[in-house]
Tab-separated table of C-alpha atoms in Angstrom:
chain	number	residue	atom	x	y	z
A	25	UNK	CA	-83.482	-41.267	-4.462
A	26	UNK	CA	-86.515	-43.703	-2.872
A	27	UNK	CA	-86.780	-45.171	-5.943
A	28	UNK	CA	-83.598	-48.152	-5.798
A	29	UNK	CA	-85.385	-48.874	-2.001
A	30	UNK	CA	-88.824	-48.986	-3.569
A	31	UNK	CA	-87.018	-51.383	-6.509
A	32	UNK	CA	-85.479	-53.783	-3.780
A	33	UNK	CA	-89.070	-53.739	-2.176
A	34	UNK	CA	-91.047	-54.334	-5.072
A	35	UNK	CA	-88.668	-57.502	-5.911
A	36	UNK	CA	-88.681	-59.093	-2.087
A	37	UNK	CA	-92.383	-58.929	-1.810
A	38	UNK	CA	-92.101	-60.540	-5.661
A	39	UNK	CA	-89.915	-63.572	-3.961
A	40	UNK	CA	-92.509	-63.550	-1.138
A	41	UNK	CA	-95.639	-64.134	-2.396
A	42	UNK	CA	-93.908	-67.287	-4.367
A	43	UNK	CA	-92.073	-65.409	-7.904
A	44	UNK	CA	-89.523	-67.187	-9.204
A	45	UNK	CA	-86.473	-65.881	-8.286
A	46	UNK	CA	-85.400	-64.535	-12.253
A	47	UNK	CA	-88.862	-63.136	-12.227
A	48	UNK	CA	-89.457	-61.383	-9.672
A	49	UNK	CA	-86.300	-59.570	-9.777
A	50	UNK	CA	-86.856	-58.807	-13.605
A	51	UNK	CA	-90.262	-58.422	-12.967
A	52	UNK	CA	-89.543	-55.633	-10.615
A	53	UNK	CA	-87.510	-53.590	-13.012
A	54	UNK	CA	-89.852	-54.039	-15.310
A	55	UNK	CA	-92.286	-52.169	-13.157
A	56	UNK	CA	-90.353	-49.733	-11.736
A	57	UNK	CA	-89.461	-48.985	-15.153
A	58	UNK	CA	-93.154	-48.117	-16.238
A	59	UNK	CA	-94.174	-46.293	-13.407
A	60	UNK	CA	-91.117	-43.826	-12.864
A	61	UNK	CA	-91.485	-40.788	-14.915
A	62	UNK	CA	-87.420	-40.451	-15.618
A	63	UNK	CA	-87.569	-44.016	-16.961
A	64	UNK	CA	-89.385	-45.345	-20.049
A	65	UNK	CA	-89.479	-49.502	-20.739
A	66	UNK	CA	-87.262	-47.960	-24.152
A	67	UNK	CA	-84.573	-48.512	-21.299
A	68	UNK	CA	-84.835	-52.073	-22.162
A	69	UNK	CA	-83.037	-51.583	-25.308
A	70	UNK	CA	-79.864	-51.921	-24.309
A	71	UNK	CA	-80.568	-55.302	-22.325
A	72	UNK	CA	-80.101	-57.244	-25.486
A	73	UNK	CA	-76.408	-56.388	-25.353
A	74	UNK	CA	-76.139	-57.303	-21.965
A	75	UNK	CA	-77.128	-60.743	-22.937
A	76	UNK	CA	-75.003	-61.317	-25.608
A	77	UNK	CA	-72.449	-60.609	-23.585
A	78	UNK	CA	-73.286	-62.936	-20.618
A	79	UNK	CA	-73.634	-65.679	-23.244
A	80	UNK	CA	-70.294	-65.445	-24.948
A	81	UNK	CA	-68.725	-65.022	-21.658
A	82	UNK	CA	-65.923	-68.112	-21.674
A	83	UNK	CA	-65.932	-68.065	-18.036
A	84	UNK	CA	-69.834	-69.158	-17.390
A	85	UNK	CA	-68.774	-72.238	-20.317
A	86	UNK	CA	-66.928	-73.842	-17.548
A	87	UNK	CA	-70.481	-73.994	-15.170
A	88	UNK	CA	-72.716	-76.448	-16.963
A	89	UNK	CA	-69.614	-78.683	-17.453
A	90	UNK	CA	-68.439	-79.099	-13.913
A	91	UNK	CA	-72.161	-79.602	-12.919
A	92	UNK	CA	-72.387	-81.908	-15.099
A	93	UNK	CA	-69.500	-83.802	-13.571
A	94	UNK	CA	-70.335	-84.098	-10.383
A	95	UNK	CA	-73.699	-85.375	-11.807
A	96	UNK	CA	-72.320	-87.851	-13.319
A	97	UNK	CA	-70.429	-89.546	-10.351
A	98	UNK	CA	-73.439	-88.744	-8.060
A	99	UNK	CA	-75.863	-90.306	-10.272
A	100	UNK	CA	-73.201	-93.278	-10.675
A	101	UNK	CA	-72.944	-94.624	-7.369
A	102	UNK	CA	-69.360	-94.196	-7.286
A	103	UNK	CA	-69.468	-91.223	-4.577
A	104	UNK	CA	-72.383	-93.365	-2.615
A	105	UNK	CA	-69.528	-96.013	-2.389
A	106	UNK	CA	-66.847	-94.365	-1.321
A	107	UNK	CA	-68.717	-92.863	1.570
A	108	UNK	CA	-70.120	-96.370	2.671
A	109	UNK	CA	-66.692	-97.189	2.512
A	110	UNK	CA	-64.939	-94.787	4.100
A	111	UNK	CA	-67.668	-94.601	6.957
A	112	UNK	CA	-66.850	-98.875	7.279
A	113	UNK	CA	-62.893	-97.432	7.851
A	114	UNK	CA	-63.388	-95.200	10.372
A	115	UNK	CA	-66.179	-96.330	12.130
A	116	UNK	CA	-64.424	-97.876	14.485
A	117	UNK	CA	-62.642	-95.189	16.211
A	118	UNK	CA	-64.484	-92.889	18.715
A	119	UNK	CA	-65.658	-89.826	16.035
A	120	UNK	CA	-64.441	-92.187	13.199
A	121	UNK	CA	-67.240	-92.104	11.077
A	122	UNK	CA	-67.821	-88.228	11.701
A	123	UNK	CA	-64.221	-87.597	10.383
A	124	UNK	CA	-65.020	-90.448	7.651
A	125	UNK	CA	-68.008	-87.555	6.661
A	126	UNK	CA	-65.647	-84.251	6.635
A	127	UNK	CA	-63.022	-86.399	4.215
A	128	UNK	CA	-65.896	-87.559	2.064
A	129	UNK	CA	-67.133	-84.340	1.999
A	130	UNK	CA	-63.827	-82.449	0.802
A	131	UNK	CA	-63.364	-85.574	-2.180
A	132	UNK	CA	-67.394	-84.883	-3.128
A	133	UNK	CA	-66.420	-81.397	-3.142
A	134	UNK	CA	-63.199	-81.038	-5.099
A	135	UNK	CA	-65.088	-83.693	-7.725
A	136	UNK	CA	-68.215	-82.722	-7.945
A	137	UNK	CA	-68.953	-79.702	-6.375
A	138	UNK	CA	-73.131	-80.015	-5.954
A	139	UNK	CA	-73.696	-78.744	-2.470
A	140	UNK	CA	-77.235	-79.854	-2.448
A	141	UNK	CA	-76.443	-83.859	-3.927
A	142	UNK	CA	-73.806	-84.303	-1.189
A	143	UNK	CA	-75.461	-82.725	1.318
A	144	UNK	CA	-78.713	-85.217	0.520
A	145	UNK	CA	-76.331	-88.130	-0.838
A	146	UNK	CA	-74.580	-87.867	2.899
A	147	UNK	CA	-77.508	-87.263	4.968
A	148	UNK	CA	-79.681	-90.398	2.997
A	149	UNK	CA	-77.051	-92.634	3.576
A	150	UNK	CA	-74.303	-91.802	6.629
A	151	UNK	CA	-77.051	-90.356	9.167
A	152	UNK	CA	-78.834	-94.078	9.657
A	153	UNK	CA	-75.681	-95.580	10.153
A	154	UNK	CA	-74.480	-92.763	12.853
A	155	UNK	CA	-77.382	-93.239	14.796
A	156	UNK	CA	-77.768	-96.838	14.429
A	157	UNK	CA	-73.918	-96.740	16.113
A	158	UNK	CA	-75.105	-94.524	18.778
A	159	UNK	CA	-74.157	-91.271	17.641
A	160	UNK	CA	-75.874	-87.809	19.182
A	161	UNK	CA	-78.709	-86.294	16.667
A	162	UNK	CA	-77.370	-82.970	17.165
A	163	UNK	CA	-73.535	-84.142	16.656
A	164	UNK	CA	-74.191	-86.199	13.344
A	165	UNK	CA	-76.636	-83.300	11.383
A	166	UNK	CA	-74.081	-80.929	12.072
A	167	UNK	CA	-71.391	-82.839	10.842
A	168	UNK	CA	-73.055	-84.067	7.560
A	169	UNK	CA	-74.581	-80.192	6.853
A	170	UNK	CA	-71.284	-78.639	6.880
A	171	UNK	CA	-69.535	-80.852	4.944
A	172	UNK	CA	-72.068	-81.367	2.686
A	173	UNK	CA	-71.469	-77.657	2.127
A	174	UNK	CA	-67.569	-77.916	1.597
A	175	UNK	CA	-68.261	-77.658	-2.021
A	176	UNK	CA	-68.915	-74.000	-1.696
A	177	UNK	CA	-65.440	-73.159	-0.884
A	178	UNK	CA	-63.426	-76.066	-2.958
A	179	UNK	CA	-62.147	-75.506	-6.008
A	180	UNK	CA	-64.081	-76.140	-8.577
A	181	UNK	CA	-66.714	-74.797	-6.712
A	182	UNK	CA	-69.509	-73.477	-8.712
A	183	UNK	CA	-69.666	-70.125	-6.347
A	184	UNK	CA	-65.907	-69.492	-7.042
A	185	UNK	CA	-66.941	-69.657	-10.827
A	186	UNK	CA	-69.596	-67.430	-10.633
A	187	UNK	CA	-67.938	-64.751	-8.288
A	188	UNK	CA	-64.912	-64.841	-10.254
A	189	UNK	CA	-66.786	-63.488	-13.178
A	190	UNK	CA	-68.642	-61.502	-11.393
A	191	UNK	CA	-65.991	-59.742	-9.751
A	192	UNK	CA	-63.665	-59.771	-13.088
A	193	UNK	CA	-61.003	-62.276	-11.732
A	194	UNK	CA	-59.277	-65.048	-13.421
A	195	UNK	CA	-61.116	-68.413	-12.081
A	196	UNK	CA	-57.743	-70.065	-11.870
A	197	UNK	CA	-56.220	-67.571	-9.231
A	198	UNK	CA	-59.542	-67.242	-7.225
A	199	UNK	CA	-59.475	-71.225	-6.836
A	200	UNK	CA	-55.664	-71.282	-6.368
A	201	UNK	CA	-56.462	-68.634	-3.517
A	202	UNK	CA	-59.182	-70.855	-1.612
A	203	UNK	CA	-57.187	-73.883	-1.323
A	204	UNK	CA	-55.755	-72.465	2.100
A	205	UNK	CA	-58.667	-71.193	3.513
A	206	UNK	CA	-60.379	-74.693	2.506
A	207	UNK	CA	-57.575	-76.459	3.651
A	208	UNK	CA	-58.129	-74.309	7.165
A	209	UNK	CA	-61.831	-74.868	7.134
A	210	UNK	CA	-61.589	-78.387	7.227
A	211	UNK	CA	-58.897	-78.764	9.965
A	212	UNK	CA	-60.916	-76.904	12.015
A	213	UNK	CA	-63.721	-79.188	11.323
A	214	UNK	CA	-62.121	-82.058	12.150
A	215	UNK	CA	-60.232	-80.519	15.186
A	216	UNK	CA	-63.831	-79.657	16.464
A	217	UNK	CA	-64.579	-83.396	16.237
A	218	UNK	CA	-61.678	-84.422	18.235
A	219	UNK	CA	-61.953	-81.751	20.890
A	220	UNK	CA	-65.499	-82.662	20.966
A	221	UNK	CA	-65.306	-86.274	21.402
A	222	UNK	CA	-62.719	-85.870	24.147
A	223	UNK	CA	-64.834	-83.756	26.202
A	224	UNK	CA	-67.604	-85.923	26.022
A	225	UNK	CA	-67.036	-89.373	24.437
A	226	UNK	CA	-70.620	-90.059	23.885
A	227	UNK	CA	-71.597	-88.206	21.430
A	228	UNK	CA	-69.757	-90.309	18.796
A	229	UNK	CA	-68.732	-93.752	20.800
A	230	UNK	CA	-66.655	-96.257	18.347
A	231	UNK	CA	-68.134	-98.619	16.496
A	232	UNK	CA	-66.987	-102.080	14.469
A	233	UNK	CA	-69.441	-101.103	10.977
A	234	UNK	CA	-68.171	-104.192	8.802
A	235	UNK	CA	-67.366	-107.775	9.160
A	236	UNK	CA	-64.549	-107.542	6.699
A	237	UNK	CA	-61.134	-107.742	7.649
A	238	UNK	CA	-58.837	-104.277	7.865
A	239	UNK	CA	-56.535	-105.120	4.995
A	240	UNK	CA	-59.460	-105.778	2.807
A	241	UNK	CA	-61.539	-102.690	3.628
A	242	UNK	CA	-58.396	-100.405	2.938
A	243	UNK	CA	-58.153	-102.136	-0.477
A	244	UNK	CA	-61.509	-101.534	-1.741
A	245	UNK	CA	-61.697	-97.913	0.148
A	246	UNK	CA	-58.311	-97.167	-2.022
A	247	UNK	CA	-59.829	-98.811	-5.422
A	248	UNK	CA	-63.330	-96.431	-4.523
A	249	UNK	CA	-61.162	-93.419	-3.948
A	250	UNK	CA	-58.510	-93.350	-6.314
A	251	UNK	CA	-60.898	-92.555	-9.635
A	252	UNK	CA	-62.520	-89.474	-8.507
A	253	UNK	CA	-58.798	-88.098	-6.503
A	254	UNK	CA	-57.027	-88.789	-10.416
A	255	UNK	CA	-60.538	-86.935	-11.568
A	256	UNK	CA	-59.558	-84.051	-8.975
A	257	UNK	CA	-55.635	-84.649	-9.672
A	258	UNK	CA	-56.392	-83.794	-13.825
A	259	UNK	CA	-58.961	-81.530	-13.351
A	260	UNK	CA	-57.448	-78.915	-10.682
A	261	UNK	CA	-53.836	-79.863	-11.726
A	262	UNK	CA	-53.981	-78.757	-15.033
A	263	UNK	CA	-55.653	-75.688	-13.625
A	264	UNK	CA	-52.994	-74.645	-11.453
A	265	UNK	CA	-49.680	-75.555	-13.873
A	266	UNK	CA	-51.424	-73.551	-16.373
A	267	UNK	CA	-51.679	-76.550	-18.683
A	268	UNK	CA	-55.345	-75.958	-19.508
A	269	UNK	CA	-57.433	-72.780	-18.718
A	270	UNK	CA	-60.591	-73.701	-16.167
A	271	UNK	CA	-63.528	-74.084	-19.170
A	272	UNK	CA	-60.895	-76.500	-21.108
A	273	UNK	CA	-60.344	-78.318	-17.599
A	274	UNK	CA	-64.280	-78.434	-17.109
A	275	UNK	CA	-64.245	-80.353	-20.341
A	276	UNK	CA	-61.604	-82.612	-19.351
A	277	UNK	CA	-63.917	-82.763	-16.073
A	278	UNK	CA	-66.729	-83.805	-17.871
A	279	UNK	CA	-65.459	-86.875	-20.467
A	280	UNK	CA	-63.190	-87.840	-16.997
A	281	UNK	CA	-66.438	-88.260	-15.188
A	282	UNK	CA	-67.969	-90.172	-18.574
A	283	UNK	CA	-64.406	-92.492	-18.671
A	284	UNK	CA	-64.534	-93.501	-14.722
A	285	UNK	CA	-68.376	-94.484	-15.191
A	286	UNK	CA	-67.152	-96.849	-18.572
A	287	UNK	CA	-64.791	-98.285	-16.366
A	288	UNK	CA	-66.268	-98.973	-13.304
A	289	UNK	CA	-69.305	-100.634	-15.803
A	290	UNK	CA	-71.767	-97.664	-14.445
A	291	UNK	CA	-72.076	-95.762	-18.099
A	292	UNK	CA	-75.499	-96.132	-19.031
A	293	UNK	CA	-77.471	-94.028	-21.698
A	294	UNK	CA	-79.801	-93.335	-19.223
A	295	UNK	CA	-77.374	-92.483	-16.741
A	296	UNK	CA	-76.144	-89.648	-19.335
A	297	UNK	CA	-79.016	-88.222	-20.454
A	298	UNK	CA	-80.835	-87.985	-16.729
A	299	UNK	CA	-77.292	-85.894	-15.816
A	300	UNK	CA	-77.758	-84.324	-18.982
A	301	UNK	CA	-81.017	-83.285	-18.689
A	302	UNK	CA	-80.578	-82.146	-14.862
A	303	UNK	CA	-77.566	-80.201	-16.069
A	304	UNK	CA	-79.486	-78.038	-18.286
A	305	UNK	CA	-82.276	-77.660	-16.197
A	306	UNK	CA	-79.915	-76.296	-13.611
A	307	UNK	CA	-77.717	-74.577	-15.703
A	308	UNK	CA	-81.260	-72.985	-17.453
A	309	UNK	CA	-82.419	-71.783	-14.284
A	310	UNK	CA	-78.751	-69.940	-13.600
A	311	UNK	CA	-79.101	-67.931	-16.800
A	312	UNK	CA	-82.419	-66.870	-16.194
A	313	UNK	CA	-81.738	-65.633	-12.919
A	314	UNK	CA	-78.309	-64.046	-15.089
A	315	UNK	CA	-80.987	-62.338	-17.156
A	316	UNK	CA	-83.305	-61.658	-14.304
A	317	UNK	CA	-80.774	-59.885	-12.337
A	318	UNK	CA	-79.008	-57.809	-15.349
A	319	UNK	CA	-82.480	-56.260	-15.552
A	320	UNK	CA	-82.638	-55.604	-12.328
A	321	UNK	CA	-79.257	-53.601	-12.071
A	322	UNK	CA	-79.840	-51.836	-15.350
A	323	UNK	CA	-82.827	-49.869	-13.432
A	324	UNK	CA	-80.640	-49.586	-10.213
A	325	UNK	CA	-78.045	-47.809	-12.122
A	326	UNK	CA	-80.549	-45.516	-13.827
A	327	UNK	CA	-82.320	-44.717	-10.549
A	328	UNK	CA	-78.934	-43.448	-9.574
A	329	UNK	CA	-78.649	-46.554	-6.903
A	330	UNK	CA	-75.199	-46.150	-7.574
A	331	UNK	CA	-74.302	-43.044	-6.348
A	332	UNK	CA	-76.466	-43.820	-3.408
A	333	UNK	CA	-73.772	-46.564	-2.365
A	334	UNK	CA	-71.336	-43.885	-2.653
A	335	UNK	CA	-73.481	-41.239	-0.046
A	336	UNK	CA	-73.620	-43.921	2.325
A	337	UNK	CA	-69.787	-45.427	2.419
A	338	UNK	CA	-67.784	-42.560	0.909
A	339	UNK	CA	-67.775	-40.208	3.759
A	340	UNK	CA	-63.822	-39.278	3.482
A	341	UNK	CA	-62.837	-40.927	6.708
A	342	UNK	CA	-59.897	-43.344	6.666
A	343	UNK	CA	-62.049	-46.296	8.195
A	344	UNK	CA	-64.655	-45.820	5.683
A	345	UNK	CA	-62.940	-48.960	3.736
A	346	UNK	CA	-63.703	-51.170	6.682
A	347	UNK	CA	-66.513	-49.551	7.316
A	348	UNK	CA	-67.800	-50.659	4.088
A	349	UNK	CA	-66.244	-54.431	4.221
A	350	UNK	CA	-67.765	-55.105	7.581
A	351	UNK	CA	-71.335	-53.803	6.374
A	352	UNK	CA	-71.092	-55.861	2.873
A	353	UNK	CA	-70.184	-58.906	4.746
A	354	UNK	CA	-72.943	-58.367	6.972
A	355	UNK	CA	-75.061	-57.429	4.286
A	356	UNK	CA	-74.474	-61.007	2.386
A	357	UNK	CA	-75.170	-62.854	5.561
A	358	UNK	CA	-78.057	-61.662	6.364
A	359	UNK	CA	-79.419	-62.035	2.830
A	360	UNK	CA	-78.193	-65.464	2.676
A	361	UNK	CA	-80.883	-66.476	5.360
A	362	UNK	CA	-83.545	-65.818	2.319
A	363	UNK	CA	-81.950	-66.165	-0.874
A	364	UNK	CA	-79.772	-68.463	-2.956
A	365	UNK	CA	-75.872	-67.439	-3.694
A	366	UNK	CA	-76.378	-67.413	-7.675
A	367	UNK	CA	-79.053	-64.474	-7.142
A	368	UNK	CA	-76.915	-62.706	-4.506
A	369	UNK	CA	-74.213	-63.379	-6.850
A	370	UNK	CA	-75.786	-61.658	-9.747
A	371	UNK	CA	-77.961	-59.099	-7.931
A	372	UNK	CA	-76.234	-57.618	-4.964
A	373	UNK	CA	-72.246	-58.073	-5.204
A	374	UNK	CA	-72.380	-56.229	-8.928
A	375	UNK	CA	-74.002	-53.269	-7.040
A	376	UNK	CA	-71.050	-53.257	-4.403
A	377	UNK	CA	-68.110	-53.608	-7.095
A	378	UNK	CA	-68.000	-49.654	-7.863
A	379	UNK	CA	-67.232	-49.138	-3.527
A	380	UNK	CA	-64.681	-52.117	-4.256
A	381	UNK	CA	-62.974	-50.266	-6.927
A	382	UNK	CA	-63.127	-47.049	-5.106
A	383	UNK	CA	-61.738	-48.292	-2.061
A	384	UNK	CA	-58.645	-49.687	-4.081
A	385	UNK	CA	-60.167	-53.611	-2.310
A	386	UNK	CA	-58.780	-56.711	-3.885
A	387	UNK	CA	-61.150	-58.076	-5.827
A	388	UNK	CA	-59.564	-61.366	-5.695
A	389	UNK	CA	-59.242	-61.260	-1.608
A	390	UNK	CA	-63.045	-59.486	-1.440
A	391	UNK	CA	-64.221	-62.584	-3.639
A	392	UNK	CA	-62.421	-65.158	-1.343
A	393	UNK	CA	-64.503	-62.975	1.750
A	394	UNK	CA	-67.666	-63.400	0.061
A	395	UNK	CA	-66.909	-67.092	-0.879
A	396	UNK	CA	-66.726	-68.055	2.740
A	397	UNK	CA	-69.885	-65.816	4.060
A	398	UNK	CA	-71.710	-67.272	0.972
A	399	UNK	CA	-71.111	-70.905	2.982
A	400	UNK	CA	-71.478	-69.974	6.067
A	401	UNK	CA	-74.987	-68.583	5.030
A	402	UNK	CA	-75.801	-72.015	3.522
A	403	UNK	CA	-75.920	-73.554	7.132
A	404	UNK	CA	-77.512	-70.560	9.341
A	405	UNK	CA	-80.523	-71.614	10.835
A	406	UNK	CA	-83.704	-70.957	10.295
A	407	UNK	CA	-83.438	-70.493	6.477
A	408	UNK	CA	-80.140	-72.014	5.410
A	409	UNK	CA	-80.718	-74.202	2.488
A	410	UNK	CA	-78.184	-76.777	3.696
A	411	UNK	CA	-80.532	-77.593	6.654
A	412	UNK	CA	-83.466	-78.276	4.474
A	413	UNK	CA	-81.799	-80.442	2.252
A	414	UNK	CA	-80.412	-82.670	5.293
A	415	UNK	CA	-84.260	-82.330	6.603
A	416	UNK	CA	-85.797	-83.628	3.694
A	417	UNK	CA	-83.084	-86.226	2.866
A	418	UNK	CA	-83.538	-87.578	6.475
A	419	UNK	CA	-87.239	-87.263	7.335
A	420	UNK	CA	-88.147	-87.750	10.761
A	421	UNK	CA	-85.174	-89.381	11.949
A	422	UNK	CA	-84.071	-86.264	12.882
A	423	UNK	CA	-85.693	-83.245	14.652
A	424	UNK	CA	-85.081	-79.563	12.853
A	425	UNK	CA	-84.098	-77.973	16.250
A	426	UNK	CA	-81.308	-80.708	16.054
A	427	UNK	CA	-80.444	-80.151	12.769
A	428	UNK	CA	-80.153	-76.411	14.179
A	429	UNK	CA	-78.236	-77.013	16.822
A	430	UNK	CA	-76.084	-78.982	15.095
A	431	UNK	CA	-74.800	-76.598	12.534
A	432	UNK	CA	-73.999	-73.645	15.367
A	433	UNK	CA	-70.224	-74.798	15.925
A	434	UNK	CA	-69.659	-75.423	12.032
A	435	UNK	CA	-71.245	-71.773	11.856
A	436	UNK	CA	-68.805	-70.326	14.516
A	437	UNK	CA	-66.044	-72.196	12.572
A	438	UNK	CA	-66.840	-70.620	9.881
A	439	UNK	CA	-67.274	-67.148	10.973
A	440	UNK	CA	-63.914	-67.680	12.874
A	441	UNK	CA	-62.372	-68.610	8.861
A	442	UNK	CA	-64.008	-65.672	7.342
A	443	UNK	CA	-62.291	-63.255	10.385
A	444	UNK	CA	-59.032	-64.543	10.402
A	445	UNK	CA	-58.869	-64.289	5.918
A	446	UNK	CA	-60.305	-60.073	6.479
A	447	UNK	CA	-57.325	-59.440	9.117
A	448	UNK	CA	-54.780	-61.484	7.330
A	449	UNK	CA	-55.627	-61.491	3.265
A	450	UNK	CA	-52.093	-63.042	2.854
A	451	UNK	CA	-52.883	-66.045	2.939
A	452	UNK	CA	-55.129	-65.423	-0.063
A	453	UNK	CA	-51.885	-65.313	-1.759
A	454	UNK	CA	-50.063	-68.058	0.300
């Protein structure tokens, strides 16, 4: 029964020496294959299967097509606008332009869904003018990481794609079910803001950003907005009236993105083939880690890793369910520190679903759980990939310990969402 520990050992010190991700996890079960006895690489044989099956899956179609349309308006300037804009609107209100950044951040989100563009997008271009109005380090990087990371949690977020296959739900439902919670998330960020800037007006004092007049800065904020909300409006909407099933609305996502670009005179050949081209590259490196992990949990199962998950949750006491929960939510947020979501997505939650099933869980509430620990992951300090992208976006202009500090309330926020959806899962179904 060592042998699943010794597999999950093999693959971290894989991922620490510098393996790529798909490798080092198929690398792993590649060599615990050949060196068990009870194993033979013949195992392999029925991985081929496993592949076809990933491939045809109608689900994963939907992926490359919404990344492709938030690509498309990040790469077009048309979500660098609206945030100048919006920012120019709010600015002048004490924690305007912070509350300008969440409301970008949930339209970036719903449209294009890239954590790491908007996070990079926001931080290049709404940090300078924060601190050039006076804003506090700490305050501003907190504010642009966590929204930045909104797309995690709103629909059509890629990790709501990926756990919905994952854990066999329909894609519609699970994003029907997060529009609460993401509704939640974000009045709690923006009642932070307010609370915040009461208590200590300082740390984000008003500022007049433009020269133009009100009437005129609502006009062109409205003409910037309104493409990517009718985007979001056709996109989502025909989602949730059951018009068009998710991969036919990522399709409609993707010439939508192409249309708004002709229009607004941004459509380029260049501008399609570099989203194009980053699409695949992205969407490439998904599958492989798809491929990677499959691998992976072929061995687990025939190491009997399986019924080791069993010994250690199934011990016939009524809290065992919880019991379980608690310990695969803490499980996924501690392993967010060091990995991405797509490999915890593929790696770990498939080796949880049998304890799901077992336990009679939702798989549509446990999804929603592990939607909003996947985010909340994204932002923990030291390792949480949201911080490095605002780090590297922003250079010196700000310290890391600010950028740290900055996330901790988002992070509480968060933690505070993810508690209140385990003790009441209806509002999953609200």
């Amino acid at each position: 029964m060592l042998t699943p520990f010794l597999l999950f050992l093999v693959a971290f010190i894989f991922l620490f020496i510098g393996v790529p991700v798909a490798f080092a996890f198929g690398g792993a079960a590649v060599l615990i294959a050949w060196l068990d006895p009870d194993i033979s690489l013949g195992v392999f044989a029925l991985l081929p299967t496993r592949i076809y099956g990933i491939m045809n899956n109608s689900t994963l179609m939907a992926m490359p097509l919404f990344i492709f349309m938030g690509l498309m308006l990040e790469k077009s300037g048309i979500a660098e606008k609206l945030l100048r804009n919006i920012d120019k609107l709010f600015g002048v209100f004490s924690g305007g332009m912070a509350v300008g950044v969440v409301l970008v951040g949930v339209l970036l989100a719903a449209s294009t869904g890239v954590v790491g563009a908007s996070v990079v997008m926001m931080g290049v271009i709404a940090i300078p003018a924060m601190l050039e109005a006076k804003y506090s380090p700490v305050f501003c990087s907190g504010v642009v990481s966590a929204s930045g990371t909104l797309g995690q949690i709103i629909p059509p977020s890629l990790v709501l794609i990926l756990l919905a296959d994952v854990m066999r739900v329909s894609v519609g439902d699970l994003f029907v079910a997060a529009l609460l919670p993401s509704a939640m998330l974000v009045g709690f960020y923006l009642l932070y803001i307010f609370i915040a800037v009461s208590i200590k007006p300082s740390l984000a004092p008003p500022c007049n950003v433009s020269r133009e007049t009100p009437k005129a800065l609502i006009i062109e904020t409205i003409k910037t907005s309104m493409p990517p909300i009718m985007l979001i409006v056709v996109v989502l909407g025909g989602i949730f009236s059951g018009i068009v099933t998710p991969t036919e609305a990522s399709a409609l996502g993707a010439l939508g993105a192409i249309v708004l670009c002709a229009l607004m005179r941004k459509f380029s050949l260049k501008l399609i083939s570099s989203a194009a081209l980053q699409t695949v590259l992205f969407s490439g490196m998904i599958f492989t880690i798809l491929i990677g992990a499959s691998a992976f949990s072929l061995i687990f199962n025939e190491t009997d890793g399986g019924d080791l998950i069993f010994e250690l949750f199934d011990t016939g006491a009524t809290h065992e369910k919880w019991v379980f929960i608690v310990s695969a939510m803490i499980l996924v947020f501690v392993l967010g520190f060091f990995i991405d979501f797509i490999e915890i997505c593929f790696v770990i939650i498939p080796l949880l679903m049998p304890m799901v099933a077992h336990f009679g869980i939702d798989p549509l509430w446990f999804a929603l759980l592990l939607a909003i620990n996947l985010q909340t992951s994204f932002l923990t300090p030291p390792f949480g990939f949201a911080l490095f992208y605002l780090k590297g976006a922003v250079g010196k202009k700000l310290k890391t310990l600010d950028i740290y500090k900055g996330a901790i309330p988002f992070i509480i926020l968060q933690l505070l969402l993810l508690i209140i959806i385990m003790l009441f899962p209806e509002i999953t179904y609200s």
